Short mmCIF file of C-alpha atoms in Angstrom, two decimals:
data_model
loop_
_atom_site.label_atom_id
_atom_site.label_comp_id
_atom_site.label_asym_id
_atom_site.label_seq_id
_atom_site.Cartn_x
_atom_site.Cartn_y
_atom_site.Cartn_z
CA UNK A 1 -5.40 -17.68 2.33
CA UNK A 2 -3.58 -15.04 0.38
CA UNK A 3 -3.64 -15.27 -3.49
CA UNK A 4 -0.65 -17.45 -4.48
CA UNK A 5 0.28 -14.80 -7.15
CA UNK A 6 0.23 -11.96 -4.63
CA UNK A 7 3.46 -10.14 -3.61
CA UNK A 8 3.43 -9.35 0.14
CA UNK A 9 5.62 -6.56 1.40
CA UNK A 10 6.30 -6.06 5.14
CA UNK A 11 7.71 -2.75 6.20
CA UNK A 12 8.62 -0.87 9.40
CA UNK A 13 8.93 2.88 9.45
CA UNK A 14 10.88 4.80 12.03
CA UNK A 15 11.16 8.54 11.57
CA UNK A 16 12.54 8.93 7.98
CA UNK A 17 14.20 5.53 7.81
CA UNK A 18 12.49 2.17 7.28
CA UNK A 19 13.14 -1.48 7.31
CA UNK A 20 11.71 -3.39 4.41
CA UNK A 21 10.99 -6.95 3.78
CA UNK A 22 9.61 -8.58 0.66
CA UNK A 23 7.64 -11.80 0.73
CA UNK A 24 6.88 -13.78 -2.37
CA UNK A 25 3.82 -15.65 -1.38
CA UNK A 26 4.52 -18.39 -3.94
CA UNK A 27 8.04 -18.85 -2.58
CA UNK A 28 7.25 -18.36 1.15
CA UNK A 29 10.39 -16.47 2.06
CA UNK A 30 11.26 -13.10 3.53
CA UNK A 31 14.46 -10.99 3.30
CA UNK A 32 15.11 -8.29 5.91
CA UNK A 33 16.87 -5.48 4.09
CA UNK A 34 18.61 -3.84 7.01
CA UNK A 35 18.16 -6.17 10.00
CA UNK A 36 15.99 -3.87 12.15
CA UNK A 37 13.65 -5.69 14.54
CA UNK A 38 10.09 -4.97 13.33
CA UNK A 39 7.33 -4.06 15.76
CA UNK A 40 4.24 -6.22 15.94
CA UNK A 41 1.44 -3.68 16.57
CA UNK A 42 -1.69 -5.05 18.12
CA UNK A 43 -3.66 -1.94 18.77
CA UNK A 44 -7.23 -2.09 17.34
CA UNK A 45 -8.13 1.55 18.35
CA UNK A 46 -7.41 2.85 14.88
CA UNK A 47 -8.47 0.03 12.69
CA UNK A 48 -10.23 1.38 9.62
CA UNK A 49 -8.72 4.87 9.75
CA UNK A 50 -7.35 6.10 6.45
CA UNK A 51 -3.61 6.04 6.15
CA UNK A 52 -0.93 7.06 3.67
CA UNK A 53 1.88 4.63 3.19
CA UNK A 54 5.48 6.01 3.39
CA UNK A 55 6.20 4.89 -0.21
CA UNK A 56 4.14 7.94 -1.28
CA UNK A 57 6.82 10.27 0.06
CA UNK A 58 9.08 9.07 -2.78
CA UNK A 59 8.60 11.06 -6.04
CA UNK A 60 9.99 7.95 -8.02
CA UNK A 61 7.39 5.60 -6.57
CA UNK A 62 5.01 4.45 -9.38
CA UNK A 63 2.20 3.32 -7.03
CA UNK A 64 0.90 0.03 -5.70
CA UNK A 65 -0.12 -2.99 -7.68
CA UNK A 66 -3.41 -4.73 -7.35
CA UNK A 67 -1.75 -8.03 -6.94
CA UNK A 68 0.24 -7.02 -3.87
CA UNK A 69 -0.32 -6.54 -0.14
CA UNK A 70 1.82 -4.08 1.85
CA UNK A 71 1.87 -4.26 5.66
CA UNK A 72 3.70 -1.20 7.21
CA UNK A 73 4.32 -0.75 10.87
CA UNK A 74 5.21 2.53 12.50
CA UNK A 75 2.98 4.51 10.18
CA UNK A 76 2.34 8.03 11.43
CA UNK A 77 -1.29 7.99 10.16
CA UNK A 78 -2.05 5.01 12.32
CA UNK A 79 -0.37 6.43 15.49
CA UNK A 80 2.62 4.45 14.90
CA UNK A 81 0.69 1.29 14.23
CA UNK A 82 0.00 -0.72 11.05
CA UNK A 83 -1.10 0.57 7.63
CA UNK A 84 -2.25 -2.10 5.31
CA UNK A 85 -2.40 -1.70 1.45
CA UNK A 86 -4.63 -4.71 0.53
CA UNK A 87 -4.62 -5.30 -3.22
CA UNK A 88 -4.82 -1.66 -4.32
CA UNK A 89 -3.63 0.07 -7.60
CA UNK A 90 -1.89 3.43 -7.81
CA UNK A 91 -1.19 5.93 -5.16
CA UNK A 92 -3.50 6.91 -2.31
CA UNK A 93 -2.77 10.65 -2.77
CA UNK A 94 -3.44 10.77 -6.52
CA UNK A 95 -6.66 9.11 -7.50
CA UNK A 96 -6.44 9.79 -11.18
CA UNK A 97 -2.82 8.87 -11.59
CA UNK A 98 -0.79 10.51 -14.28
CA UNK A 99 1.27 9.86 -17.50
CA UNK A 100 4.96 10.29 -17.64
CA UNK A 101 5.61 13.95 -16.86
CA UNK A 102 7.19 16.09 -19.59
CA UNK A 103 10.54 17.73 -19.08
CA UNK A 104 10.41 21.46 -18.95
CA UNK A 105 12.54 24.67 -18.30
CA UNK A 106 9.84 27.12 -17.50
CA UNK A 107 6.10 27.17 -16.83
CA UNK A 108 5.27 28.21 -20.46
CA UNK A 109 6.16 24.82 -21.67
CA UNK A 110 3.51 22.98 -19.53
CA UNK A 111 -0.16 22.70 -20.28
CA UNK A 112 -1.16 23.66 -16.76
CA UNK A 113 1.50 26.30 -16.37
CA UNK A 114 3.63 24.68 -13.67
CA UNK A 115 7.16 23.56 -14.15
CA UNK A 116 8.73 22.21 -10.86
CA UNK A 117 12.19 20.81 -10.69
CA UNK A 118 12.35 20.36 -14.45
CA UNK A 119 9.14 18.49 -14.76
CA UNK A 120 5.62 19.66 -15.85
CA UNK A 121 3.25 18.84 -12.94
CA UNK A 122 0.72 16.11 -14.00
CA UNK A 123 -1.31 15.76 -10.91
CA UNK A 124 0.64 13.46 -8.57
CA UNK A 125 2.87 14.94 -5.81
CA UNK A 126 5.15 13.54 -3.15
CA UNK A 127 5.00 16.36 -0.66
CA UNK A 128 5.99 19.43 -2.67
CA UNK A 129 7.78 17.48 -5.43
CA UNK A 130 6.12 16.21 -8.57
CA UNK A 131 6.04 12.50 -9.08
CA UNK A 132 8.50 11.72 -11.76
CA UNK A 133 7.01 8.47 -13.18
CA UNK A 134 3.72 7.31 -14.61
CA UNK A 135 1.09 6.22 -12.07
CA UNK A 136 -2.03 4.09 -12.86
CA UNK A 137 -5.31 5.43 -11.90
CA UNK A 138 -7.14 3.91 -8.99
CA UNK A 139 -9.55 1.01 -9.61
CA UNK A 140 -13.35 1.73 -9.38
CA UNK A 141 -13.89 -1.61 -7.63
CA UNK A 142 -11.00 -1.21 -5.18
CA UNK A 143 -11.02 2.26 -3.75
CA UNK A 144 -8.74 3.60 -0.99
CA UNK A 145 -11.59 3.30 1.54
CA UNK A 146 -11.89 -0.40 0.85
CA UNK A 147 -8.25 -1.27 0.41
CA UNK A 148 -5.97 1.07 2.40
CA UNK A 149 -6.53 1.53 6.04
CA UNK A 150 -4.98 1.18 9.61
CA UNK A 151 -4.95 -2.34 10.80
CA UNK A 152 -3.43 -4.53 13.58
CA UNK A 153 -2.15 -8.13 13.91
CA UNK A 154 -5.11 -10.24 14.95
CA UNK A 155 -3.66 -13.64 14.79
CA UNK A 156 -0.77 -16.05 13.91
CA UNK A 157 0.50 -16.67 10.40
CA UNK A 158 -1.62 -19.06 8.38
CA UNK A 159 -1.49 -22.73 9.56
CA UNK A 160 0.26 -21.79 12.79
CA UNK A 161 -0.82 -21.93 16.35
CA UNK A 162 -1.04 -18.67 18.26
CA UNK A 163 2.16 -17.41 19.78
CA UNK A 164 1.70 -17.27 23.63
CA UNK A 165 4.15 -14.24 23.77
CA UNK A 166 2.23 -12.24 21.15
CA UNK A 167 -0.51 -9.67 21.80
CA UNK A 168 -3.22 -10.00 19.24
CA UNK A 169 -5.96 -7.50 18.59
CA UNK A 170 -9.68 -8.22 17.99
CA UNK A 171 -11.03 -6.89 14.72
CA UNK A 172 -13.94 -4.40 15.09
CA UNK A 173 -17.21 -4.75 13.12
CA UNK A 174 -16.98 -4.53 9.38
CA UNK A 175 -13.62 -6.25 9.42
CA UNK A 176 -12.26 -9.78 9.45
CA UNK A 177 -9.04 -11.35 10.51
CA UNK A 178 -7.23 -12.51 7.32
CA UNK A 179 -4.02 -14.48 7.04
CA UNK A 180 -1.51 -12.32 5.11
CA UNK A 181 2.15 -13.35 5.62
CA UNK A 182 3.74 -16.61 6.64
CA UNK A 183 7.30 -15.52 7.63
CA UNK A 184 9.10 -12.53 9.14
CA UNK A 185 8.76 -10.31 12.10
CA UNK A 186 5.43 -9.01 10.81
CA UNK A 187 4.20 -12.34 9.65
CA UNK A 188 0.61 -13.03 10.86
CA UNK A 189 -2.99 -12.31 10.19
CA UNK A 190 -4.35 -8.79 9.88
CA UNK A 191 -7.69 -7.06 10.12
CA UNK A 192 -8.97 -6.29 6.63
CA UNK A 193 -12.19 -4.66 5.49
CA UNK A 194 -15.10 -6.76 4.60
CA UNK A 195 -15.80 -8.28 2.11
CA UNK A 196 -12.45 -9.86 2.00
CA UNK A 197 -11.39 -11.38 -1.18
CA UNK A 198 -8.15 -12.98 -2.52
CA UNK A 199 -8.60 -11.64 -6.13
CA UNK A 200 -10.74 -8.47 -6.27
CA UNK A 201 -11.79 -7.11 -9.54
CA UNK A 202 -10.36 -3.77 -10.63
CA UNK A 203 -13.35 -2.57 -12.72
CA UNK A 204 -12.74 0.64 -14.78
CA UNK A 205 -9.88 3.19 -14.29
CA UNK A 206 -11.12 6.81 -14.63
CA UNK A 207 -7.76 8.34 -14.67
CA UNK A 208 -4.46 7.45 -16.43
CA UNK A 209 -4.46 3.88 -17.77
CA UNK A 210 -1.67 1.93 -19.71
CA UNK A 211 -1.38 -1.67 -20.75
CA UNK A 212 0.60 -2.43 -17.45
CA UNK A 213 -2.41 -1.19 -15.31
CA UNK A 214 -5.11 -3.42 -14.11
CA UNK A 215 -8.84 -2.85 -15.17
CA UNK A 216 -9.98 -1.14 -18.19
CA UNK A 217 -10.07 2.57 -19.13
CA UNK A 218 -13.25 4.31 -18.33
CA UNK A 219 -15.28 5.24 -21.45
#
């Protein structure tokens, strides 16, 4: 069962647009932002492949929280299938994170000599644009390889019978079928990497750390 304090986000990506749903696991409700029908991918051929969630194309995105799960369908890294972010901190594409970037006018004002769109680059980018907000460094106990990967819907939502009209996948070795979301078009169980846990530790954070981040700063 999902951690009752976790926030579960269900997303569908189509080209450059997306439908987003946010599920509060403690409330058990889902809101569809734009009403698009979401695709329930059940293709196991890419389960375990690395993926980059579409959130990371947004320079204002501060990264994922360790107490959240994101299920995104239509992810290009997964051949249009599901990318799952399972209790992961930070941005996949920026392991060390970054502090708030300083404003600048030219390169001479920046420690690393790079001023892009009025901000000193601090390590995190969204494509060619510097990320504009602070980003927590990744957890040593919850790496991208463990927590962020292509997945597929392997069963019904928790405590529900299988849908006879649904096409469920079989999780490959090294993965288990874990209940994730109770409601919504993407509600169901998904393949997650073993060992599965509802409340993984963060460990140390080798990059940027602030009080809002999980874990402890590395010595």
